[in-house]
Every structure is written in structure tokens, then in C-alpha cells.
Coordinates of C-alpha atoms in Angstrom, one line a residue:
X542 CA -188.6 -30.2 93.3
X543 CA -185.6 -32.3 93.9
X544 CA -185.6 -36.0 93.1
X545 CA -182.9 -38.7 93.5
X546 CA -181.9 -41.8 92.5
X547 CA -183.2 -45.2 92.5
X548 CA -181.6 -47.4 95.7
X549 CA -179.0 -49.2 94.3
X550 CA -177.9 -47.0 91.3
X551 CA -175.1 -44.4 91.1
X552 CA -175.8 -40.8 91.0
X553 CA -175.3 -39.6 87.4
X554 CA -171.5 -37.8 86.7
X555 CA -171.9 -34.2 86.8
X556 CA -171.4 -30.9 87.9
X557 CA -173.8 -31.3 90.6
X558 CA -172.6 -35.1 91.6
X559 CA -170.8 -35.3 94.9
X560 CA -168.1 -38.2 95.2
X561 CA -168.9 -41.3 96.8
X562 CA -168.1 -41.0 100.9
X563 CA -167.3 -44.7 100.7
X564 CA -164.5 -44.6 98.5
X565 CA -160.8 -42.5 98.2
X566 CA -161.1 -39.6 96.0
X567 CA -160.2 -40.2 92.4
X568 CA -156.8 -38.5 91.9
X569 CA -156.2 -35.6 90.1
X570 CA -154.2 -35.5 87.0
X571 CA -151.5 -33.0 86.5
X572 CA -152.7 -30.3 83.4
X573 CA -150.6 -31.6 80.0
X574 CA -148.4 -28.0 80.4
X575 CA -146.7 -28.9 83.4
X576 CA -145.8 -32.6 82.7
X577 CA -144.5 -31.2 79.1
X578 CA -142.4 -28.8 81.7
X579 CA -141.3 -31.5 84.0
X580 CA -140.4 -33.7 81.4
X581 CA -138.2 -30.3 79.7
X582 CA -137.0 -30.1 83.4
X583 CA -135.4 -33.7 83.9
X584 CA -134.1 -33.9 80.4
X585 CA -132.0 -30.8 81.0
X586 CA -130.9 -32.3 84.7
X587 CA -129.9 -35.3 82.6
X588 CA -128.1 -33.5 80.0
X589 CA -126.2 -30.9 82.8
X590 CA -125.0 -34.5 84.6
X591 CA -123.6 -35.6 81.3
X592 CA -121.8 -32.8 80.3
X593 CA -120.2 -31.8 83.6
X594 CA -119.3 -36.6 83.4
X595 CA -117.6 -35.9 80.2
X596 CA -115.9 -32.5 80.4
X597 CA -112.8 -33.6 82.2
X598 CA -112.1 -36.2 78.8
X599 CA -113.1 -33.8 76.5
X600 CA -111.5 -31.1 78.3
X601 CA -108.4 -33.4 78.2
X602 CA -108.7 -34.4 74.1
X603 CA -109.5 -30.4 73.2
X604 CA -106.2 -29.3 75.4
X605 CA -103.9 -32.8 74.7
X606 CA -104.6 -33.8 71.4
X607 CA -107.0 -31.1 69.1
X608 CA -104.8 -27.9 70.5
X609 CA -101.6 -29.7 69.6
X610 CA -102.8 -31.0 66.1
X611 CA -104.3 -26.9 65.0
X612 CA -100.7 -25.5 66.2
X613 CA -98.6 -28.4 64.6
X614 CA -100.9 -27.0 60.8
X615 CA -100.2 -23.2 61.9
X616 CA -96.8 -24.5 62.2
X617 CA -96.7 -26.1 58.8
X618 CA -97.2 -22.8 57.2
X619 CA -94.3 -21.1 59.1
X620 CA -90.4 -21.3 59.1
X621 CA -89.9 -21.8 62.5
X622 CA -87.1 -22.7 64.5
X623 CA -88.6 -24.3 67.4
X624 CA -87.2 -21.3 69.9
X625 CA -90.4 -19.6 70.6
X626 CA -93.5 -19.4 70.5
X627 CA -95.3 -20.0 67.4
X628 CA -98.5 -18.1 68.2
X629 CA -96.9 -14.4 68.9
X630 CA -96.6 -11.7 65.8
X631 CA -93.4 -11.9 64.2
X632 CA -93.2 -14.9 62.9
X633 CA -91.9 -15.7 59.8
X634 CA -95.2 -16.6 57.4
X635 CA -94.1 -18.5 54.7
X636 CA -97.7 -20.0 53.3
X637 CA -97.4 -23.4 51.3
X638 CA -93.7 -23.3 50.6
X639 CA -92.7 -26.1 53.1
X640 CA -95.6 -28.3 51.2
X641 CA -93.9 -27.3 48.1
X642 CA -90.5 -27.8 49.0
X643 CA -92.0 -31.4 50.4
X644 CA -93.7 -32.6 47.5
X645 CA -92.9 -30.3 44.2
X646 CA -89.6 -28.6 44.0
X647 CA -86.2 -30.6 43.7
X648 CA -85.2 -30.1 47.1
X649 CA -83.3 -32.9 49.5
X650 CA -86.7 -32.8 51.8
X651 CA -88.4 -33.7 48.7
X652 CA -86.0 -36.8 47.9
X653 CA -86.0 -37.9 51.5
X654 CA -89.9 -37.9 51.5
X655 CA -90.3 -39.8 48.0
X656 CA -87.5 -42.4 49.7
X657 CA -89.6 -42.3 52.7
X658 CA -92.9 -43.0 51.1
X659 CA -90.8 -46.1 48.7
X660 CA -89.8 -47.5 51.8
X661 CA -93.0 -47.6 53.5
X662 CA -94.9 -48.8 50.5
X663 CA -93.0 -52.2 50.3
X664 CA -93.3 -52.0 54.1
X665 CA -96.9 -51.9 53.5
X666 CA -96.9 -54.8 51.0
X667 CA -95.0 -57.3 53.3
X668 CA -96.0 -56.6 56.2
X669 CA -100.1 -56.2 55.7
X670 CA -100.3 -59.2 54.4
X671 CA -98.1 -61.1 56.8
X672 CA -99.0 -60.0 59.7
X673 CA -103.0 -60.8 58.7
X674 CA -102.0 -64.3 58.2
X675 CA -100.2 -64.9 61.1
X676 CA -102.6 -63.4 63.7
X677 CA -105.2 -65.1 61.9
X678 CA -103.3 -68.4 62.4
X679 CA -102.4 -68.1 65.6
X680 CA -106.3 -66.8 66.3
X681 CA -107.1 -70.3 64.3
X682 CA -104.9 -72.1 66.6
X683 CA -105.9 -71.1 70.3
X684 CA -109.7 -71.2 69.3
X685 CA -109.3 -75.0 69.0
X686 CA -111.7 -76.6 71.9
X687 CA -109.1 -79.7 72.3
X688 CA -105.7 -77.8 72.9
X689 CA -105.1 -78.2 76.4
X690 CA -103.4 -74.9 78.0
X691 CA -105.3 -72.6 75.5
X692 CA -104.9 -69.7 77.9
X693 CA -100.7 -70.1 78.5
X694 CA -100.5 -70.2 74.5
X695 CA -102.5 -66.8 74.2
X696 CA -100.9 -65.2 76.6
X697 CA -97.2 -66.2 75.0
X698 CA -98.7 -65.2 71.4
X699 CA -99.8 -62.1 73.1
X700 CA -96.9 -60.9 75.6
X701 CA -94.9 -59.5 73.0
X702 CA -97.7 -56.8 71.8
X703 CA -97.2 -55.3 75.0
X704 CA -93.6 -55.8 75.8
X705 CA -91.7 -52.3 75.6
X706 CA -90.4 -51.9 71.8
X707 CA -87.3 -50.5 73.0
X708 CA -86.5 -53.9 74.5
X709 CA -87.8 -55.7 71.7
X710 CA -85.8 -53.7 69.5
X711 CA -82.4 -53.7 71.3
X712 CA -83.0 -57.9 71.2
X713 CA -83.6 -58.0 67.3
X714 CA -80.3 -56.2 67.5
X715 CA -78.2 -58.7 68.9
X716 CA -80.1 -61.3 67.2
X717 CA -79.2 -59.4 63.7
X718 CA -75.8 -58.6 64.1
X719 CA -73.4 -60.2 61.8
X720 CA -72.2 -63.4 64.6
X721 CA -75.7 -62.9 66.0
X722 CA -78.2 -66.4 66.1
X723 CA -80.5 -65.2 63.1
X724 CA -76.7 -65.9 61.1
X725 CA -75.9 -68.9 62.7
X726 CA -79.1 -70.5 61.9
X727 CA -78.6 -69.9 58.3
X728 CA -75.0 -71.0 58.3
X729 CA -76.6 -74.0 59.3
X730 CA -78.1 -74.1 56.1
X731 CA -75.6 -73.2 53.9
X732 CA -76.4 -69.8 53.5
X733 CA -73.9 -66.8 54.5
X734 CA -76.1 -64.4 55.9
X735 CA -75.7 -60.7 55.2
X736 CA -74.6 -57.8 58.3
X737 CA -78.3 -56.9 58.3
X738 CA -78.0 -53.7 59.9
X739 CA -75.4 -52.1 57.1
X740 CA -77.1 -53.9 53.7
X741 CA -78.5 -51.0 52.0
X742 CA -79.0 -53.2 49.2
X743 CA -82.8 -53.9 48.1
X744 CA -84.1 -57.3 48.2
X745 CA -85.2 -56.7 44.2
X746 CA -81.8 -56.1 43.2
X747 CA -79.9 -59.1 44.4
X748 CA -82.8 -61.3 43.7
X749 CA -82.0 -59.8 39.7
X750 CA -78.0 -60.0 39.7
X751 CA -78.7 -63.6 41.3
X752 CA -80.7 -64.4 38.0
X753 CA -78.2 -62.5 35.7
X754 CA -80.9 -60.1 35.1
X755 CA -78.1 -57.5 35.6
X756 CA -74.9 -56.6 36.4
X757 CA -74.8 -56.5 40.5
X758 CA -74.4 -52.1 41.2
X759 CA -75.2 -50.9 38.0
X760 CA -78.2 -49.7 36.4
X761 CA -79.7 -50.3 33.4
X762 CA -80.2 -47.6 31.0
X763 CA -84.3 -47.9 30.6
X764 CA -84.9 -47.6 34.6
X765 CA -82.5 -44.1 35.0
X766 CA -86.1 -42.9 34.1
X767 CA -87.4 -40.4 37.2
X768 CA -90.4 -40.9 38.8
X769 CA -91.1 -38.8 41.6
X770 CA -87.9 -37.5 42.2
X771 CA -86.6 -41.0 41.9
X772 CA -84.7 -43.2 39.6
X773 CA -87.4 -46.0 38.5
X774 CA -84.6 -48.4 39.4
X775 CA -84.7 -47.6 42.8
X776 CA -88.6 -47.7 43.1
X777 CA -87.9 -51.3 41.7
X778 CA -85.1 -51.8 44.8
X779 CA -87.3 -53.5 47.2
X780 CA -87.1 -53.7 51.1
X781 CA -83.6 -53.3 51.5
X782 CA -81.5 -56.1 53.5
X783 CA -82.1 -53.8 56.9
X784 CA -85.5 -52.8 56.3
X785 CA -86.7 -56.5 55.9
X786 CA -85.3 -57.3 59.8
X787 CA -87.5 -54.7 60.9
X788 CA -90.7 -56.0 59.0
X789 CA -89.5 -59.6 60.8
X790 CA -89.9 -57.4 64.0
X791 CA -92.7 -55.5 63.6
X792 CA -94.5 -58.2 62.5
X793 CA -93.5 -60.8 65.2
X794 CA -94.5 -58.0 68.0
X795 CA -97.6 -57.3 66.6
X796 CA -99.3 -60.3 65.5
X797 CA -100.3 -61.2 69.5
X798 CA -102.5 -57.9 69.5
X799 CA -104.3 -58.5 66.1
X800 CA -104.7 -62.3 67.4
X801 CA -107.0 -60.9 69.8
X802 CA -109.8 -59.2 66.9
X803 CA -109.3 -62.4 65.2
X804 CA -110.3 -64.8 68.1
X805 CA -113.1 -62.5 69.4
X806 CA -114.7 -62.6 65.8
X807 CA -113.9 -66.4 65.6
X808 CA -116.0 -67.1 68.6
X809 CA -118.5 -64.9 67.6
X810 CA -119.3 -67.6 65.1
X811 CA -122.4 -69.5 65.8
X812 CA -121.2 -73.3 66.8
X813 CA -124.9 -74.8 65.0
X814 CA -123.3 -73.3 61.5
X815 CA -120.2 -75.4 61.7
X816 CA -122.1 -78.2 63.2
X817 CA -124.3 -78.0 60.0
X818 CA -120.9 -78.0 58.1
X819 CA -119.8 -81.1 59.1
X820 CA -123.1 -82.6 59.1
X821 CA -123.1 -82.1 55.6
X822 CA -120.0 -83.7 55.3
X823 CA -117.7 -80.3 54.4
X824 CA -114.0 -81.2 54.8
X825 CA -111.8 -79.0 57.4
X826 CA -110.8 -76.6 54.2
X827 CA -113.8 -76.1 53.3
X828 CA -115.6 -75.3 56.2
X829 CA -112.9 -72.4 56.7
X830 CA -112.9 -71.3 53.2
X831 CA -116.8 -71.3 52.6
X832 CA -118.0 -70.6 56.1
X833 CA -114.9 -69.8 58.6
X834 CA -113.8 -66.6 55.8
X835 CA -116.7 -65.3 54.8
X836 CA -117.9 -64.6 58.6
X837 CA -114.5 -63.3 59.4
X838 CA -114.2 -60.7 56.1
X839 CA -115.3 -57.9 59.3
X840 CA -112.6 -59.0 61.3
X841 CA -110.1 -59.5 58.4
X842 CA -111.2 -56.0 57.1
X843 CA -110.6 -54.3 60.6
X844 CA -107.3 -55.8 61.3
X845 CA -105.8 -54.6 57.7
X846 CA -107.2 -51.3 58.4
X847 CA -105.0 -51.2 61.7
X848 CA -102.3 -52.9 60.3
X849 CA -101.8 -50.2 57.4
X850 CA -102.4 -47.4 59.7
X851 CA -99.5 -48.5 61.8
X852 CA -97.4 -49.7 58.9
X853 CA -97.3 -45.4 58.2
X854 CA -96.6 -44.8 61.6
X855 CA -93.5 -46.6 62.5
X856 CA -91.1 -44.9 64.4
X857 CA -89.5 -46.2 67.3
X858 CA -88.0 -49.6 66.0
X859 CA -86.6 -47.4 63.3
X860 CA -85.2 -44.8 65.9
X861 CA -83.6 -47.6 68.1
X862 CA -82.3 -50.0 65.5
X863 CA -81.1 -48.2 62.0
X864 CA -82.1 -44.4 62.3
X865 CA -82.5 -44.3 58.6
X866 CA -79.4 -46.2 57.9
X867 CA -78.0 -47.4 56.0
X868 CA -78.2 -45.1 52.9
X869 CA -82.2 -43.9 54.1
X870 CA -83.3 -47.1 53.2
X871 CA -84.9 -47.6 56.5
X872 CA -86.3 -43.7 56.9
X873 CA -89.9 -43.5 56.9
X874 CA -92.3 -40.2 56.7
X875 CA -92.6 -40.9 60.7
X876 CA -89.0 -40.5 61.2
X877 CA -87.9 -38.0 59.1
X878 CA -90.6 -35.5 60.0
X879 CA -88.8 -35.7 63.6
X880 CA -85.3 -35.7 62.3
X881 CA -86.4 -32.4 60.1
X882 CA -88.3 -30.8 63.7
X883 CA -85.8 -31.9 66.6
X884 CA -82.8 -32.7 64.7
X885 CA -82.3 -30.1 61.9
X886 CA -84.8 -27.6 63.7
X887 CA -87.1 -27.1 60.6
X888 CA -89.8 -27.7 62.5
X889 CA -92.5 -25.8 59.1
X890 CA -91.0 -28.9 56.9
X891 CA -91.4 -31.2 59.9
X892 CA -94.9 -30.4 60.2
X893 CA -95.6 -30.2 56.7
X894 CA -94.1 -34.0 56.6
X895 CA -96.6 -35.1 59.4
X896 CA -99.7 -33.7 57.5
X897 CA -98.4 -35.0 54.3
X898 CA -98.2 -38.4 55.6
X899 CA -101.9 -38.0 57.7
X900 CA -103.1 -37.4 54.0
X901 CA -101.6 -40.9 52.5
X902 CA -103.7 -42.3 55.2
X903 CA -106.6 -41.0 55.0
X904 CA -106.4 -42.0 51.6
X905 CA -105.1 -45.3 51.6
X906 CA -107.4 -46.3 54.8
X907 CA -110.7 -45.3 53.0
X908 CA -109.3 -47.2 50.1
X909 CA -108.9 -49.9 51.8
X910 CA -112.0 -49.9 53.5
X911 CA -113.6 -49.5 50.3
X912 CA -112.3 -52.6 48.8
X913 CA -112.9 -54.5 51.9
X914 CA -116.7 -53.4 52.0
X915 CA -119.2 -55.9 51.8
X916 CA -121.2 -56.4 49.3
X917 CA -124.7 -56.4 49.1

């Protein structure tokens, strides 16, 4: 005997309950295995599109820039001439004897390197520093609200960053020379300015004859000490006369870019803090040394890193302007490692120069970013 419900109150759910006629069947959901599959399905769609987005550029870095890089080290372990191809048998193998010629035996390579390396290391010192403080002024400068024609005065501190080196270069020529202007400005005052380009003198050494320190050209008897593969005395040389007109240039060109890192981290700073600043009174040094500084130590941190990553690198104002000269005082690891490949044809020691000098900075950059860390 069948009975049914009370008018008025829905049948009961179950296996024997029929859907309501009035109303759209409830919908059905999917079992949990094929949404797990679906969701499997898209995810690999998504990762095919990426992958067949971003082959051409990796394509591109594996065949331009991590191909190149693996040869140049099988190269480092070879004496090769540069006349064929490294990668067929025959070659001649000679291990780590271009790395030892380079940076253990007393060989010319090794004295150019250690020359090389003294060079850049006062390159480092002056221009690091230099260049920090005058993008970071400039940066200072153009972020001021009340200069009128703030965008002409970034674009003149920036056009030389990306004005051709070669040009650049060939100017600081003619403006070095020994009748050139940089000479005539200091005859204005007084001072008889040096042939820039052919002063292998270092900056050290005239600054001690000057104070009678010592004789000008000789050497005194504790610095004939060597220190690796070098006279102390000439560790204590300083830039020499040439070197310091291309730290002039190098810094002048590339102050404009490093303005840039500088101003995006000064407007990144929240205008209520300095408000709050001068609420309380803070005078214009203080605000930037206890609130300007401390929220740029990212930015100041970056650009040093960049800076002494390109100090290392140097090469074309020192291929167009001194080549070395005069007396290597101007040869850096950069240069030399392409005078030893293209110009003598050792291109093992020319190699073994490049990875030498990607070592000092690897080093020196995680150094650096080490000191620069912030501190919790």
C-alpha cells in the first residue's frame, strides 16, 4: 500500500523521489577524477604556450651567449692559434698551463696581468666612489619639485650615457692633448698641465717628489720589495697621469645612466616622511643624512655594484684613447686578454685572462654586496 505526502510538503530525497516537474533539473557535477584531469590538462596547455613564448630568447642566450662562454673555457685549456676550429681532435691540450703562466710562473703574461689588475684597482678606488657621488647629486638635483625644466636637465645629464664611446672618446682626445682646453684652463690658473696621453707617471709618485718624500725617478731601497710580480713601489704608483683622464671620462659618461637608479629610488620615497621631517623641525642635512640615506642604502648599494662591475670591464675608451700606453699604465685585464687573443694570437692565455678577471668579480661583487647588506 502506497501512501504520499501531505499537500504542501515536499516528497522526501531518495532513491525513489522523482524531481520536481516545476523546476530545471539540478545540474550534475563532474566526478572529482575528471576535474583533477582537466585541471592536469590546462596546466600543461599553459606550460606548452610558455615554453614554445620563450624558446626563441632562450634559444638565442644558449646559442649567443652560454655556447660562446663553454668554448672560450675549452679554449682556456688549449694553445690555440685562432686558425681553426677548437672543437676537432688534434688540438694541442695543454691543461692549466695558460692559468699558470697567468697567475704563478714569472712570465711577461703574468707581469702584464699583475699591471693590469694595479691599474684597475686604483681605477676601482676613484672611480666607484666618484661616480656614486655624482649621479647621486645630479639624481638630488633634478628631483627638486621647484626647478623649472626638470626634464631638459635629465635628459642633458643623461645624453652622454648613451652617446657612442668612440665619439666620446676621440673628444676627450682633443680636449687632453697637450694645447688642448683641459690645458688651457689650467694655465689659467697657474698650473702647467702635463701631455696627458704620454705621462706614465703615477699620480702617487709626483705627489711624493712634490713633498721631498723622494728623489723624482728613483726608488727607494725598502719598496724594491716584490709583491706579486711587482716592485711594491709601483703598487704604491697610483693612477698614472693618462689613466686619471680616462677615469674623468668614464666617469663623466656614466654618471647620467646611474642618475636614473638614483632618482627612481628618490621618488620612491614616501612625501608624508619628509613632510614629518620638516614638521619636526629637521634642517635640510639632516633630513638627507637621517632619512634621504638610509632609504637610498638599496639604491646606493646597486649602483656600486654596477659601477665595480664595469670599472673591470673597461675596454673601449682604453682601445680608442692610450691602447695601454704609455708604459701599460693604462692596460687593464679587459684589454690585454684581447691584445693576447687577436693581437699576439694566444688565444689559451687570452681566455685564461677573461676567466681570471670573471673570477675578481665574482669575488669582489659578492664582497661588495656583502658589506652593503642591510642589517637586520
Amino acid at each position: 500500500m502506497t501512501t504520499s505526502n501531505a499537500p504542501g510538503v515536499p516528497a522526501r530525497a531518495g532513491a525513489g523521489a522523482a524531481p520536481d516537474p516545476g523546476g530545471p533539473p539540478p545540474p550534475a557535477a563532474p566526478p572529482l577524477r575528471a576535474r583533477r584531469r582537466r585541471g592536469r590538462g590546462a596546466a600543461a596547455q599553459e606550460n606548452r604556450a610558455g615554453l614554445l613564448f620563450s624558446a626563441p630568447a632562450v634559444t638565442g642566450l644558449l646559442v649567443f651567449l652560454i655556447a660562446p662562454i663553454l668554448m672560450s673555457l675549452w679554449v682556456s685549456f688549449l694553445d690555440w692559434d685562432g686558425q681553426s676550429n677548437p672543437l676537432t681532435p688534434g688540438q694541442e691540450f695543454v691543461g692549466t698551463d695558460n692559468y699558470r703562466r697567468l697567475l704563478v710562473e714569472d712570465t711577461l703574461l703574468h707581469r702584464d696581468f699583475m699591471l693590469s689588475v694595479r691599474n684597475t684597482l686604483y681605477y676601482v678606488l676613484i672611480n666607484v666612489p666618484l661616480v656614486t657621488a655624482l649621479s647621486f647629486g645630479l639624481a638630488l638635483v633634478v628631483n627638486q619639485r621647484l626647478l623649472k625644466g626638470r626634464t631638459f636637465f635629465r635628459t642633458v645629464f643623461y645624453f652622454p650615457s648613451v652617446t657612442s664611446s668612440v665619439a666620446v672618446s676621440i673628444t676627450f682626445l682633443f680636449l687632453f692633448q697637450g694645447a688642448g682646453a683641459v690645458n688651457a684652463l689650467l694655465a689659467l690658473a697657474g698650473v702647467d698641465g702635463p701631455n696627458w696621453f704620454t705621462d706614465s707617471r703615477g699620480v702617487l709618485h709626483v705627489l711624493f717628489a712634490a713633498l721631498g718624500l723622494v728623489e723624482e725617478g728613483t726608488t727607494p731601497g725598502w719598496a724594491a720589495v716584490p709583491v706579486g710580480g711587482l716592485p711594491l713601489w709601483e703598487w704604491l704608483a697610483g693612477p698614472s697621469v693618462a689613466l686619471c683622464a680616462v677615469i674623468a671620462l668614464t666617469t663623466w659618461q656614466s654618471s647620467g645612466i646611474y642618475m636614473l637608479f638614483f632618482l627612481a629610488g628618490l621618488q620612491n620615497i614616501p612625501v608624508s616622511v619628509e613632510e614629518a621631517a620638516v614638521v619636526d623641525g629637521a634642517s635640510a642635512w639632516r633630513r638627507f643624512r637621517h632619512v634621504t640615506l638610509p632609504l637610498m642604502r638599496r639604491s646606493v648599494t646597486l649602483v656600486m655594484t654596477l659601477a665595480l662591475i664595469a670599472t673591470w670591464q673597461v675596454f673601449d675608451q682604453i682601445y680608442i684613447m692610450s691602447q695601454g700606453a704609455p708604459a701599460k699604465t693604462t692596460i687593464t685585464p679587459a684589454y690585454l686578454s684581447y691584445v693576447r687573443s687577436f693581437g699576439d694570437g694566444q688565444f689559451g692565455a687570452g681566455a685564461a685572462v677573461a676567466f681570471a678577471l670573471f673570477g675578481i668579480i665574482v669575488v669582489l661583487t659578492a664582497l661588495q654586496r656583502w658589506i652593503g647588506r642591510e642589517k637586520k
